Amino acid sequence: MCFIFKFLRGYAPLRPPLRISENQLYNNVSNIPMPNIVVRLLSALVLVPILVGGYMLGSPYWLIFLGIITGLISLEWLKLIRNEAAIANAFCIGLFFVIFIILPSIPLWAVAFLGIPAALVGQPQHRSLALFTGVYVALPMLTILLVSDISANSLLWLASVVWLTDTFALIFGKTIGGPKLAPSLSPNKTWAGLFGGLFGALAVTGVFMVYVESATPALYVWAALVSLAGQAGDLFESKFKRMFDVKDSGALIPGHGGILDRMDRFLFAAPIVWALLAYGMIKL
């Protein structure tokens, strides 16, 4: 079991999550300096080709790439919830994510149980959250792989909807501001940002409608659903960052914080896209 490598936590520690005061927590997104928003947009432009490039490498490199991302997200999540031996457990989650998928004798859904070792060594009050790692991180990352297996267009549409939702939510929230969306979960989110994100998702879906022959007008409806799911994923992570008094899950990506801060929308959106594709409700 991976928890026996607890001693690894003393080696090569990553920067801990950034912690903030209560006053900082309630700053409105309109107070974010414009250069920071530019950095976020540029980071997004870089991250898109990284994901697409990983996919274009093909098997087995695409699977290994997703395994690495799964491990990094798990690490930030486990550090966020203050899990013991987070580094060792996250490494094992990423490793066994790949192994479980490669071995035909293991059902794919078994990745949902990859959080068990982490749950055995964490603080008692946080063990359920550590156990949740398999469901929250590994299972959605599996659906990204399944989406990519269906078609390249499907993966590109998922990535485009999620990232355009994030980008336009930020722009609308910054320029318009207005009433808070869910102040008890995230004081920075506004209704303007929510509708801005929907606009971004529908706009990029319009491009797919033009260039993908199999796309139907129903794709706009599913784009709105995926956009809302992604924004729910963002709020979900924000809830736990507030719970543990953390601003960012890490500092890996300029303008975004950690990789979990960047992938939280995917963790909610990807399973929905896979289900829609699997049941033939989307054809791309």
C-alpha atoms as an extended CHARMM CRD file, in Angstrom:
* protein
*
       284  EXT
         1         1  MET       CA              0.0000000000        0.0000000000        0.0000000000  PROA      1               0.0000000000
         2         2  CYS       CA              1.1700000000        3.4910000000       -0.8420000000  PROA      2               0.0000000000
         3         3  PHE       CA              0.8690000000        4.8240000000        2.6690000000  PROA      3               0.0000000000
         4         4  ILE       CA              3.9110000000        2.7950000000        3.7430000000  PROA      4               0.0000000000
         5         5  PHE       CA              6.0090000000        5.3180000000        1.8540000000  PROA      5               0.0000000000
         6         6  LYS       CA              5.1660000000        7.9900000000        4.3810000000  PROA      6               0.0000000000
         7         7  PHE       CA              8.8460000000        8.7910000000        4.7390000000  PROA      7               0.0000000000
         8         8  LEU       CA              8.8180000000       10.2960000000        1.2270000000  PROA      8               0.0000000000
         9         9  ARG       CA              6.9480000000       13.3250000000        2.4630000000  PROA      9               0.0000000000
        10        10  GLY       CA             10.2360000000       14.6930000000        3.7720000000  PROA      10              0.0000000000
        11        11  TYR       CA             11.7750000000       14.8040000000        0.3170000000  PROA      11              0.0000000000
        12        12  ALA       CA             11.3430000000       17.4410000000       -2.3860000000  PROA      12              0.0000000000
        13        13  PRO       CA              8.4010000000       19.1930000000       -0.7380000000  PROA      13              0.0000000000
        14        14  LEU       CA              6.3330000000       21.3510000000       -3.0190000000  PROA      14              0.0000000000
        15        15  ARG       CA              5.3000000000       24.8520000000       -2.0980000000  PROA      15              0.0000000000
        16        16  PRO       CA              2.4010000000       24.6190000000        0.3660000000  PROA      16              0.0000000000
        17        17  PRO       CA             -1.0100000000       26.0350000000       -0.5190000000  PROA      17              0.0000000000
        18        18  LEU       CA             -1.2160000000       29.8000000000       -0.1540000000  PROA      18              0.0000000000
        19        19  ARG       CA             -3.1360000000       30.7700000000        2.9680000000  PROA      19              0.0000000000
        20        20  ILE       CA             -5.0510000000       33.9940000000        3.3440000000  PROA      20              0.0000000000
        21        21  SER       CA             -6.7200000000       36.0570000000        5.9930000000  PROA      21              0.0000000000
        22        22  GLU       CA            -10.4760000000       36.4460000000        6.3270000000  PROA      22              0.0000000000
        23        23  ASN       CA            -10.3070000000       40.0010000000        4.9620000000  PROA      23              0.0000000000
        24        24  GLN       CA             -8.3800000000       38.9280000000        1.8900000000  PROA      24              0.0000000000
        25        25  LEU       CA            -10.8570000000       36.1190000000        1.3210000000  PROA      25              0.0000000000
        26        26  TYR       CA            -13.6960000000       38.5520000000        0.7320000000  PROA      26              0.0000000000
        27        27  ASN       CA            -11.9610000000       40.7580000000       -1.8370000000  PROA      27              0.0000000000
        28        28  ASN       CA            -14.0690000000       41.1350000000       -4.9490000000  PROA      28              0.0000000000
        29        29  VAL       CA            -12.7360000000       39.8460000000       -8.2550000000  PROA      29              0.0000000000
        30        30  SER       CA            -13.0150000000       43.4100000000       -9.5640000000  PROA      30              0.0000000000
        31        31  ASN       CA            -10.0130000000       44.2340000000       -7.3700000000  PROA      31              0.0000000000
        32        32  ILE       CA             -7.7690000000       41.8820000000       -9.3500000000  PROA      32              0.0000000000
        33        33  PRO       CA             -5.2190000000       43.9970000000      -11.2640000000  PROA      33              0.0000000000
        34        34  MET       CA             -5.6660000000       43.8430000000      -15.0170000000  PROA      34              0.0000000000
        35        35  PRO       CA             -2.1150000000       42.5050000000      -15.5980000000  PROA      35              0.0000000000
        36        36  ASN       CA             -3.0390000000       39.4400000000      -13.5030000000  PROA      36              0.0000000000
        37        37  ILE       CA             -5.9890000000       38.7770000000      -15.7780000000  PROA      37              0.0000000000
        38        38  VAL       CA             -3.7030000000       39.0520000000      -18.8000000000  PROA      38              0.0000000000
        39        39  VAL       CA             -1.3950000000       36.4870000000      -17.1890000000  PROA      39              0.0000000000
        40        40  ARG       CA             -4.3600000000       34.1510000000      -16.6560000000  PROA      40              0.0000000000
        41        41  LEU       CA             -5.4170000000       34.4840000000      -20.2770000000  PROA      41              0.0000000000
        42        42  LEU       CA             -1.8870000000       33.8570000000      -21.5370000000  PROA      42              0.0000000000
        43        43  SER       CA             -1.5850000000       30.8370000000      -19.2430000000  PROA      43              0.0000000000
        44        44  ALA       CA             -4.7910000000       29.4380000000      -20.7150000000  PROA      44              0.0000000000
        45        45  LEU       CA             -3.4270000000       29.8990000000      -24.2360000000  PROA      45              0.0000000000
        46        46  VAL       CA             -0.3690000000       27.8810000000      -23.2410000000  PROA      46              0.0000000000
        47        47  LEU       CA             -2.3030000000       25.1540000000      -21.4350000000  PROA      47              0.0000000000
        48        48  VAL       CA             -4.6060000000       24.4110000000      -24.3710000000  PROA      48              0.0000000000
        49        49  PRO       CA             -1.7990000000       23.2510000000      -26.6950000000  PROA      49              0.0000000000
        50        50  ILE       CA             -0.2250000000       21.3060000000      -23.8020000000  PROA      50              0.0000000000
        51        51  LEU       CA             -3.3780000000       19.2120000000      -23.4490000000  PROA      51              0.0000000000
        52        52  VAL       CA             -3.8180000000       18.8520000000      -27.2030000000  PROA      52              0.0000000000
        53        53  GLY       CA             -0.1220000000       18.0640000000      -27.5970000000  PROA      53              0.0000000000
        54        54  GLY       CA             -0.3590000000       15.3640000000      -24.9480000000  PROA      54              0.0000000000
        55        55  TYR       CA             -3.2450000000       13.7990000000      -26.8340000000  PROA      55              0.0000000000
        56        56  MET       CA             -1.4340000000       13.9660000000      -30.1680000000  PROA      56              0.0000000000
        57        57  LEU       CA              1.4920000000       12.0090000000      -28.7320000000  PROA      57              0.0000000000
        58        58  GLY       CA             -0.8170000000        9.0070000000      -28.7770000000  PROA      58              0.0000000000
        59        59  SER       CA             -0.7240000000        5.8690000000      -26.6690000000  PROA      59              0.0000000000
        60        60  PRO       CA              0.9370000000        5.1700000000      -24.2860000000  PROA      60              0.0000000000
        61        61  TYR       CA              2.1930000000        8.7270000000      -23.8160000000  PROA      61              0.0000000000
        62        62  TRP       CA             -1.2950000000       10.2200000000      -23.5990000000  PROA      62              0.0000000000
        63        63  LEU       CA             -2.2000000000        7.8060000000      -20.8160000000  PROA      63              0.0000000000
        64        64  ILE       CA              1.0610000000        8.5480000000      -18.9900000000  PROA      64              0.0000000000
        65        65  PHE       CA              0.4030000000       12.2680000000      -19.3910000000  PROA      65              0.0000000000
        66        66  LEU       CA             -3.0380000000       11.8900000000      -17.8170000000  PROA      66              0.0000000000
        67        67  GLY       CA             -1.5080000000        9.7730000000      -15.0550000000  PROA      67              0.0000000000
        68        68  ILE       CA              0.9450000000       12.5680000000      -14.2510000000  PROA      68              0.0000000000
        69        69  ILE       CA             -1.8360000000       15.1630000000      -14.2090000000  PROA      69              0.0000000000
        70        70  THR       CA             -3.9170000000       12.8750000000      -11.9860000000  PROA      70              0.0000000000
        71        71  GLY       CA             -1.0160000000       12.5640000000       -9.5700000000  PROA      71              0.0000000000
        72        72  LEU       CA             -0.4170000000       16.3260000000       -9.4780000000  PROA      72              0.0000000000
        73        73  ILE       CA             -4.0860000000       17.1170000000       -8.8930000000  PROA      73              0.0000000000
        74        74  SER       CA             -4.2410000000       14.4600000000       -6.1850000000  PROA      74              0.0000000000
        75        75  LEU       CA             -1.1660000000       15.9390000000       -4.5340000000  PROA      75              0.0000000000
        76        76  GLU       CA             -2.6670000000       19.4140000000       -4.3810000000  PROA      76              0.0000000000
        77        77  TRP       CA             -5.9790000000       18.0570000000       -3.1200000000  PROA      77              0.0000000000
        78        78  LEU       CA             -4.3080000000       15.9660000000       -0.4200000000  PROA      78              0.0000000000
        79        79  LYS       CA             -2.1180000000       18.8890000000        0.6500000000  PROA      79              0.0000000000
        80        80  LEU       CA             -5.2060000000       21.0920000000        0.7120000000  PROA      80              0.0000000000
        81        81  ILE       CA             -6.9900000000       18.7500000000        3.1200000000  PROA      81              0.0000000000
        82        82  ARG       CA             -3.7380000000       18.3080000000        5.1100000000  PROA      82              0.0000000000
        83        83  ASN       CA             -3.3030000000       14.6230000000        4.4140000000  PROA      83              0.0000000000
        84        84  GLU       CA             -0.2930000000       12.8420000000        5.8820000000  PROA      84              0.0000000000
        85        85  ALA       CA              2.2100000000       11.5280000000        3.3040000000  PROA      85              0.0000000000
        86        86  ALA       CA              0.5180000000       13.5260000000        0.5340000000  PROA      86              0.0000000000
        87        87  ILE       CA              3.4800000000       13.1990000000       -1.8350000000  PROA      87              0.0000000000
        88        88  ALA       CA              3.7350000000        9.4160000000       -1.5580000000  PROA      88              0.0000000000
        89        89  ASN       CA             -0.0110000000        8.8880000000       -1.7920000000  PROA      89              0.0000000000
        90        90  ALA       CA             -0.3850000000       11.2030000000       -4.7930000000  PROA      90              0.0000000000
        91        91  PHE       CA              2.4900000000        9.4520000000       -6.5710000000  PROA      91              0.0000000000
        92        92  CYS       CA              0.7930000000        6.1070000000       -6.0530000000  PROA      92              0.0000000000
        93        93  ILE       CA             -2.5780000000        7.4230000000       -7.2100000000  PROA      93              0.0000000000
        94        94  GLY       CA             -1.0400000000        8.6360000000      -10.4760000000  PROA      94              0.0000000000
        95        95  LEU       CA              0.9140000000        5.3970000000      -10.9250000000  PROA      95              0.0000000000
        96        96  PHE       CA             -1.9650000000        3.0410000000      -10.2260000000  PROA      96              0.0000000000
        97        97  PHE       CA             -4.2790000000        5.1830000000      -12.3600000000  PROA      97              0.0000000000
        98        98  VAL       CA             -2.1340000000        4.1470000000      -15.3300000000  PROA      98              0.0000000000
        99        99  ILE       CA             -1.7280000000        0.5340000000      -14.1720000000  PROA      99              0.0000000000
       100       100  PHE       CA             -5.4480000000        0.0150000000      -13.5750000000  PROA      100             0.0000000000
       101       101  ILE       CA             -6.2370000000        1.2290000000      -17.0900000000  PROA      101             0.0000000000
       102       102  ILE       CA             -3.5290000000       -0.8780000000      -18.7440000000  PROA      102             0.0000000000
       103       103  LEU       CA             -4.4510000000       -4.1460000000      -17.0180000000  PROA      103             0.0000000000
       104       104  PRO       CA             -7.5200000000       -5.6750000000      -18.7280000000  PROA      104             0.0000000000
       105       105  SER       CA             -8.3530000000       -7.7550000000      -15.6550000000  PROA      105             0.0000000000
       106       106  ILE       CA             -9.1350000000       -4.6360000000      -13.6040000000  PROA      106             0.0000000000
       107       107  PRO       CA            -12.3970000000       -2.7760000000      -14.3090000000  PROA      107             0.0000000000
       108       108  LEU       CA            -11.8570000000        0.8660000000      -15.1850000000  PROA      108             0.0000000000
       109       109  TRP       CA            -14.1780000000        2.0860000000      -12.4520000000  PROA      109             0.0000000000
       110       110  ALA       CA            -11.7450000000        0.6520000000       -9.8940000000  PROA      110             0.0000000000
       111       111  VAL       CA             -9.8320000000        3.9490000000      -10.0750000000  PROA      111             0.0000000000
       112       112  ALA       CA            -12.5820000000        5.3460000000       -7.8430000000  PROA      112             0.0000000000
       113       113  PHE       CA            -10.9890000000        3.4320000000       -4.9510000000  PROA      113             0.0000000000
       114       114  LEU       CA             -7.4880000000        4.8710000000       -5.3530000000  PROA      114             0.0000000000
       115       115  GLY       CA             -8.0370000000        7.1790000000       -2.3860000000  PROA      115             0.0000000000
       116       116  ILE       CA             -8.1690000000        4.3120000000        0.1230000000  PROA      116             0.0000000000
       117       117  PRO       CA             -4.4350000000        4.3320000000        1.0250000000  PROA      117             0.0000000000
       118       118  ALA       CA             -4.5010000000        8.0950000000        1.6070000000  PROA      118             0.0000000000
       119       119  ALA       CA             -7.5180000000        7.6970000000        3.8800000000  PROA      119             0.0000000000
       120       120  LEU       CA             -5.6110000000        5.2690000000        6.0920000000  PROA      120             0.0000000000
       121       121  VAL       CA             -2.9300000000        7.7740000000        7.1140000000  PROA      121             0.0000000000
       122       122  GLY       CA             -4.7180000000       11.1240000000        7.2300000000  PROA      122             0.0000000000
       123       123  GLN       CA             -6.0870000000       12.9570000000       10.2160000000  PROA      123             0.0000000000
       124       124  PRO       CA             -9.2300000000       11.1410000000       11.3980000000  PROA      124             0.0000000000
       125       125  GLN       CA            -11.5070000000       14.1080000000       10.7090000000  PROA      125             0.0000000000
       126       126  HSD       CA            -10.1980000000       14.3880000000        7.1280000000  PROA      126             0.0000000000
       127       127  ARG       CA            -10.0070000000       10.7210000000        6.1520000000  PROA      127             0.0000000000
       128       128  SER       CA            -13.3240000000       10.7690000000        4.3390000000  PROA      128             0.0000000000
       129       129  LEU       CA            -12.0120000000       13.6110000000        2.1550000000  PROA      129             0.0000000000
       130       130  ALA       CA             -8.8500000000       11.6270000000        1.4160000000  PROA      130             0.0000000000
       131       131  LEU       CA            -10.9620000000        8.5980000000        0.4990000000  PROA      131             0.0000000000
       132       132  PHE       CA            -12.9390000000       10.8980000000       -1.8120000000  PROA      132             0.0000000000
       133       133  THR       CA             -9.7900000000       11.5030000000       -3.9190000000  PROA      133             0.0000000000
       134       134  GLY       CA            -10.5230000000        8.5380000000       -6.1640000000  PROA      134             0.0000000000
       135       135  VAL       CA            -14.0400000000        9.7300000000       -6.9410000000  PROA      135             0.0000000000
       136       136  TYR       CA            -13.2040000000       13.4320000000       -7.1330000000  PROA      136             0.0000000000
       137       137  VAL       CA             -9.9540000000       13.1950000000       -9.1260000000  PROA      137             0.0000000000
       138       138  ALA       CA             -9.1950000000        9.7720000000      -10.6250000000  PROA      138             0.0000000000
       139       139  LEU       CA            -12.6650000000        8.9180000000      -11.9300000000  PROA      139             0.0000000000
       140       140  PRO       CA            -13.1830000000       12.2440000000      -13.7720000000  PROA      140             0.0000000000
       141       141  MET       CA             -9.6650000000       11.9960000000      -15.2280000000  PROA      141             0.0000000000
       142       142  LEU       CA            -10.6370000000        8.5570000000      -16.5190000000  PROA      142             0.0000000000
       143       143  THR       CA            -13.6150000000       10.1030000000      -18.3080000000  PROA      143             0.0000000000
       144       144  ILE       CA            -11.2640000000       12.5570000000      -20.0430000000  PROA      144             0.0000000000
       145       145  LEU       CA             -9.4210000000        9.5280000000      -21.4210000000  PROA      145             0.0000000000
       146       146  LEU       CA            -12.7080000000        7.9220000000      -22.4770000000  PROA      146             0.0000000000
       147       147  VAL       CA            -13.8280000000       11.1290000000      -24.2000000000  PROA      147             0.0000000000
       148       148  SER       CA            -10.5560000000       11.2720000000      -26.1350000000  PROA      148             0.0000000000
       149       149  ASP       CA            -11.0310000000        7.6360000000      -27.1900000000  PROA      149             0.0000000000
       150       150  ILE       CA            -14.3560000000        8.5450000000      -28.8060000000  PROA      150             0.0000000000
       151       151  SER       CA            -12.9930000000       11.3340000000      -30.9970000000  PROA      151             0.0000000000
       152       152  ALA       CA            -10.4730000000       14.1600000000      -31.0900000000  PROA      152             0.0000000000
       153       153  ASN       CA            -13.3120000000       16.6270000000      -31.7310000000  PROA      153             0.0000000000
       154       154  SER       CA            -15.0020000000       15.5340000000      -28.5140000000  PROA      154             0.0000000000
       155       155  LEU       CA            -11.8870000000       16.2230000000      -26.4450000000  PROA      155             0.0000000000
       156       156  LEU       CA            -11.3260000000       19.5550000000      -28.1740000000  PROA      156             0.0000000000
       157       157  TRP       CA            -14.9410000000       20.6000000000      -27.5850000000  PROA      157             0.0000000000
       158       158  LEU       CA            -14.7360000000       19.6620000000      -23.9040000000  PROA      158             0.0000000000
       159       159  ALA       CA            -11.5000000000       21.6120000000      -23.4490000000  PROA      159             0.0000000000
       160       160  SER       CA            -12.8090000000       24.6020000000      -25.4100000000  PROA      160             0.0000000000
       161       161  VAL       CA            -16.0900000000       24.8360000000      -23.4970000000  PROA      161             0.0000000000
       162       162  VAL       CA            -14.3670000000       24.5490000000      -20.1220000000  PROA      162             0.0000000000
       163       163  TRP       CA            -11.6050000000       27.0380000000      -20.8610000000  PROA      163             0.0000000000
       164       164  LEU       CA            -13.8200000000       29.5700000000      -22.6240000000  PROA      164             0.0000000000
       165       165  THR       CA            -16.2370000000       29.3570000000      -19.7060000000  PROA      165             0.0000000000
       166       166  ASP       CA            -13.4020000000       30.1480000000      -17.3130000000  PROA      166             0.0000000000
       167       167  THR       CA            -12.0030000000       32.9390000000      -19.4700000000  PROA      167             0.0000000000
       168       168  PHE       CA            -15.2780000000       34.7450000000      -20.1260000000  PROA      168             0.0000000000
       169       169  ALA       CA            -16.4340000000       34.2950000000      -16.5510000000  PROA      169             0.0000000000
       170       170  LEU       CA            -13.2940000000       36.1060000000      -15.4480000000  PROA      170             0.0000000000
       171       171  ILE       CA            -13.6620000000       38.8820000000      -18.0290000000  PROA      171             0.0000000000
       172       172  PHE       CA            -17.3450000000       39.5010000000      -17.3150000000  PROA      172             0.0000000000
       173       173  GLY       CA            -16.8150000000       39.2920000000      -13.5820000000  PROA      173             0.0000000000
       174       174  LYS       CA            -13.9590000000       41.7900000000      -13.7900000000  PROA      174             0.0000000000
       175       175  THR       CA            -15.6100000000       44.3020000000      -16.0870000000  PROA      175             0.0000000000
       176       176  ILE       CA            -19.2110000000       44.1110000000      -14.8450000000  PROA      176             0.0000000000
       177       177  GLY       CA            -19.0320000000       42.8390000000      -11.2720000000  PROA      177             0.0000000000
       178       178  GLY       CA            -22.4410000000       43.0350000000       -9.6150000000  PROA      178             0.0000000000
       179       179  PRO       CA            -24.3190000000       40.6770000000       -7.2950000000  PROA      179             0.0000000000
       180       180  LYS       CA            -22.4960000000       37.6990000000       -5.8330000000  PROA      180             0.0000000000
       181       181  LEU       CA            -23.3250000000       34.2450000000       -7.1370000000  PROA      181             0.0000000000
       182       182  ALA       CA            -22.6170000000       32.1950000000       -4.0130000000  PROA      182             0.0000000000
       183       183  PRO       CA            -20.8880000000       34.3210000000       -1.3570000000  PROA      183             0.0000000000
       184       184  SER       CA            -20.9910000000       31.5270000000        1.1990000000  PROA      184             0.0000000000
       185       185  LEU       CA            -18.9320000000       29.3260000000       -1.1360000000  PROA      185             0.0000000000
       186       186  SER       CA            -16.8130000000       31.8240000000       -3.0520000000  PROA      186             0.0000000000
       187       187  PRO       CA            -16.9830000000       35.5910000000       -2.4500000000  PROA      187             0.0000000000
       188       188  ASN       CA            -15.3590000000       36.2990000000       -5.8310000000  PROA      188             0.0000000000
       189       189  LYS       CA            -17.9670000000       34.6940000000       -8.0790000000  PROA      189             0.0000000000
       190       190  THR       CA            -20.6900000000       36.9050000000       -9.5720000000  PROA      190             0.0000000000
       191       191  TRP       CA            -23.8060000000       36.3470000000      -11.6360000000  PROA      191             0.0000000000
       192       192  ALA       CA            -22.1520000000       38.3700000000      -14.3950000000  PROA      192             0.0000000000
       193       193  GLY       CA            -19.3160000000       35.8650000000      -14.4190000000  PROA      193             0.0000000000
       194       194  LEU       CA            -21.7800000000       32.9670000000      -14.5840000000  PROA      194             0.0000000000
       195       195  PHE       CA            -23.5250000000       34.3710000000      -17.6530000000  PROA      195             0.0000000000
       196       196  GLY       CA            -20.2050000000       35.4180000000      -19.1530000000  PROA      196             0.0000000000
       197       197  GLY       CA            -19.0340000000       31.8260000000      -18.8650000000  PROA      197             0.0000000000
       198       198  LEU       CA            -22.2000000000       30.6120000000      -20.5670000000  PROA      198             0.0000000000
       199       199  PHE       CA            -21.6160000000       33.1110000000      -23.3560000000  PROA      199             0.0000000000
       200       200  GLY       CA            -18.0780000000       31.8110000000      -23.8840000000  PROA      200             0.0000000000
       201       201  ALA       CA            -19.2820000000       28.2010000000      -23.9950000000  PROA      201             0.0000000000
       202       202  LEU       CA            -22.0270000000       28.9730000000      -26.5110000000  PROA      202             0.0000000000
       203       203  ALA       CA            -19.7080000000       31.0890000000      -28.6470000000  PROA      203             0.0000000000
       204       204  VAL       CA            -17.0920000000       28.3800000000      -29.0660000000  PROA      204             0.0000000000
       205       205  THR       CA            -19.8370000000       25.8100000000      -29.6700000000  PROA      205             0.0000000000
       206       206  GLY       CA            -20.9830000000       27.9820000000      -32.5600000000  PROA      206             0.0000000000
       207       207  VAL       CA            -17.5680000000       27.4400000000      -34.1430000000  PROA      207             0.0000000000
       208       208  PHE       CA            -18.0030000000       23.6670000000      -33.8330000000  PROA      208             0.0000000000
       209       209  MET       CA            -21.4570000000       23.9650000000      -35.3780000000  PROA      209             0.0000000000
       210       210  VAL       CA            -19.8670000000       25.5260000000      -38.4540000000  PROA      210             0.0000000000
       211       211  TYR       CA            -16.9550000000       23.1430000000      -38.9160000000  PROA      211             0.0000000000
       212       212  VAL       CA            -18.2080000000       19.7890000000      -37.5560000000  PROA      212             0.0000000000
       213       213  GLU       CA            -20.8130000000       18.2580000000      -39.8640000000  PROA      213             0.0000000000
       214       214  SER       CA            -22.2200000000       15.8600000000      -37.2710000000  PROA      214             0.0000000000
       215       215  ALA       CA            -22.9740000000       18.6490000000      -34.7750000000  PROA      215             0.0000000000
       216       216  THR       CA            -26.6560000000       19.4560000000      -34.1920000000  PROA      216             0.0000000000
       217       217  PRO       CA            -28.3320000000       22.5120000000      -32.5980000000  PROA      217             0.0000000000
       218       218  ALA       CA            -28.8230000000       20.4690000000      -29.4180000000  PROA      218             0.0000000000
       219       219  LEU       CA            -25.0990000000       20.9490000000      -28.8730000000  PROA      219             0.0000000000
       220       220  TYR       CA            -25.8610000000       24.4700000000      -27.6150000000  PROA      220             0.0000000000
       221       221  VAL       CA            -28.0260000000       23.0140000000      -24.8490000000  PROA      221             0.0000000000
       222       222  TRP       CA            -25.3250000000       20.5580000000      -23.8280000000  PROA      222             0.0000000000
       223       223  ALA       CA            -22.7130000000       23.3100000000      -23.9530000000  PROA      223             0.0000000000
       224       224  ALA       CA            -24.7320000000       25.2980000000      -21.4260000000  PROA      224             0.0000000000
       225       225  LEU       CA            -25.0370000000       22.2140000000      -19.2030000000  PROA      225             0.0000000000
       226       226  VAL       CA            -21.2980000000       21.4970000000      -19.3820000000  PROA      226             0.0000000000
       227       227  SER       CA            -20.4990000000       25.1530000000      -18.7070000000  PROA      227             0.0000000000
       228       228  LEU       CA            -22.6990000000       25.1820000000      -15.5980000000  PROA      228             0.0000000000
       229       229  ALA       CA            -21.2010000000       21.8870000000      -14.4320000000  PROA      229             0.0000000000
       230       230  GLY       CA            -17.7250000000       23.3300000000      -14.8080000000  PROA      230             0.0000000000
       231       231  GLN       CA            -18.6560000000       26.4060000000      -12.8080000000  PROA      231             0.0000000000
       232       232  ALA       CA            -20.1430000000       24.1400000000      -10.1390000000  PROA      232             0.0000000000
       233       233  GLY       CA            -16.7960000000       22.3510000000      -10.0090000000  PROA      233             0.0000000000
       234       234  ASP       CA            -15.0710000000       25.6730000000       -9.4320000000  PROA      234             0.0000000000
       235       235  LEU       CA            -17.4420000000       26.4880000000       -6.5720000000  PROA      235             0.0000000000
       236       236  PHE       CA            -16.9340000000       23.0270000000       -5.1120000000  PROA      236             0.0000000000
       237       237  GLU       CA            -13.1870000000       23.5150000000       -4.8420000000  PROA      237             0.0000000000
       238       238  SER       CA            -13.6990000000       27.0550000000       -3.5160000000  PROA      238             0.0000000000
       239       239  LYS       CA            -15.7820000000       25.6460000000       -0.6800000000  PROA      239             0.0000000000
       240       240  PHE       CA            -12.8840000000       23.5050000000        0.5160000000  PROA      240             0.0000000000
       241       241  LYS       CA            -10.3380000000       26.2680000000        0.0430000000  PROA      241             0.0000000000
       242       242  ARG       CA            -12.4470000000       28.4100000000        2.3450000000  PROA      242             0.0000000000
       243       243  MET       CA            -12.8580000000       25.5420000000        4.7730000000  PROA      243             0.0000000000
       244       244  PHE       CA             -9.0770000000       25.1430000000        5.0590000000  PROA      244             0.0000000000
       245       245  ASP       CA             -8.3120000000       28.8820000000        4.7340000000  PROA      245             0.0000000000
       246       246  VAL       CA             -6.3830000000       28.4840000000        1.4720000000  PROA      246             0.0000000000
       247       247  LYS       CA             -6.2640000000       30.9150000000       -1.4340000000  PROA      247             0.0000000000
       248       248  ASP       CA             -4.6920000000       28.6960000000       -4.1180000000  PROA      248             0.0000000000
       249       249  SER       CA             -4.1440000000       24.9480000000       -4.2160000000  PROA      249             0.0000000000
       250       250  GLY       CA             -0.5870000000       25.6060000000       -5.4090000000  PROA      250             0.0000000000
       251       251  ALA       CA              1.5570000000       27.9870000000       -7.4470000000  PROA      251             0.0000000000
       252       252  LEU       CA              2.3960000000       25.9150000000      -10.5170000000  PROA      252             0.0000000000
       253       253  ILE       CA              0.4620000000       27.9410000000      -13.1040000000  PROA      253             0.0000000000
       254       254  PRO       CA              0.9410000000       31.7430000000      -13.3340000000  PROA      254             0.0000000000
       255       255  GLY       CA             -2.3020000000       33.6040000000      -12.6880000000  PROA      255             0.0000000000
       256       256  HSD       CA             -4.1930000000       30.4380000000      -11.7740000000  PROA      256             0.0000000000
       257       257  GLY       CA             -2.4760000000       29.0230000000       -8.7050000000  PROA      257             0.0000000000
       258       258  GLY       CA             -2.2000000000       25.2480000000       -8.7410000000  PROA      258             0.0000000000
       259       259  ILE       CA             -3.1610000000       22.7010000000      -11.3430000000  PROA      259             0.0000000000
       260       260  LEU       CA             -6.2500000000       21.7960000000       -9.3020000000  PROA      260             0.0000000000
       261       261  ASP       CA             -7.3630000000       25.4250000000       -9.5960000000  PROA      261             0.0000000000
       262       262  ARG       CA             -7.1210000000       25.0020000000      -13.3540000000  PROA      262             0.0000000000
       263       263  MET       CA             -8.6600000000       21.5330000000      -13.6120000000  PROA      263             0.0000000000
       264       264  ASP       CA            -11.4830000000       21.8070000000      -11.0690000000  PROA      264             0.0000000000
       265       265  ARG       CA            -13.9860000000       22.5980000000      -13.8280000000  PROA      265             0.0000000000
       266       266  PHE       CA            -12.8690000000       19.5600000000      -15.8290000000  PROA      266             0.0000000000
       267       267  LEU       CA            -13.4780000000       17.2770000000      -12.8670000000  PROA      267             0.0000000000
       268       268  PHE       CA            -17.1960000000       18.1030000000      -13.0090000000  PROA      268             0.0000000000
       269       269  ALA       CA            -17.5880000000       18.6940000000      -16.7510000000  PROA      269             0.0000000000
       270       270  ALA       CA            -15.7430000000       15.6820000000      -18.1960000000  PROA      270             0.0000000000
       271       271  PRO       CA            -18.0290000000       12.9820000000      -16.7200000000  PROA      271             0.0000000000
       272       272  ILE       CA            -21.0770000000       14.7570000000      -18.1590000000  PROA      272             0.0000000000
       273       273  VAL       CA            -19.5210000000       15.0340000000      -21.6190000000  PROA      273             0.0000000000
       274       274  TRP       CA            -18.5520000000       11.3610000000      -21.5420000000  PROA      274             0.0000000000
       275       275  ALA       CA            -22.1010000000       10.3500000000      -20.5320000000  PROA      275             0.0000000000
       276       276  LEU       CA            -23.6100000000       12.4680000000      -23.3210000000  PROA      276             0.0000000000
       277       277  LEU       CA            -21.2520000000       10.8960000000      -25.8560000000  PROA      277             0.0000000000
       278       278  ALA       CA            -21.7520000000        7.3620000000      -24.5460000000  PROA      278             0.0000000000
       279       279  TYR       CA            -25.5290000000        7.6380000000      -24.8630000000  PROA      279             0.0000000000
       280       280  GLY       CA            -25.3500000000        9.1840000000      -28.3250000000  PROA      280             0.0000000000
       281       281  MET       CA            -26.7120000000       12.5750000000      -27.2990000000  PROA      281             0.0000000000
       282       282  ILE       CA            -23.6400000000       14.3020000000      -28.7400000000  PROA      282             0.0000000000
       283       283  LYS       CA            -21.8870000000       13.3680000000      -31.9760000000  PROA      283             0.0000000000
       284       284  LEU       CA            -18.6610000000       15.1580000000      -32.7880000000  PROA      284             0.0000000000
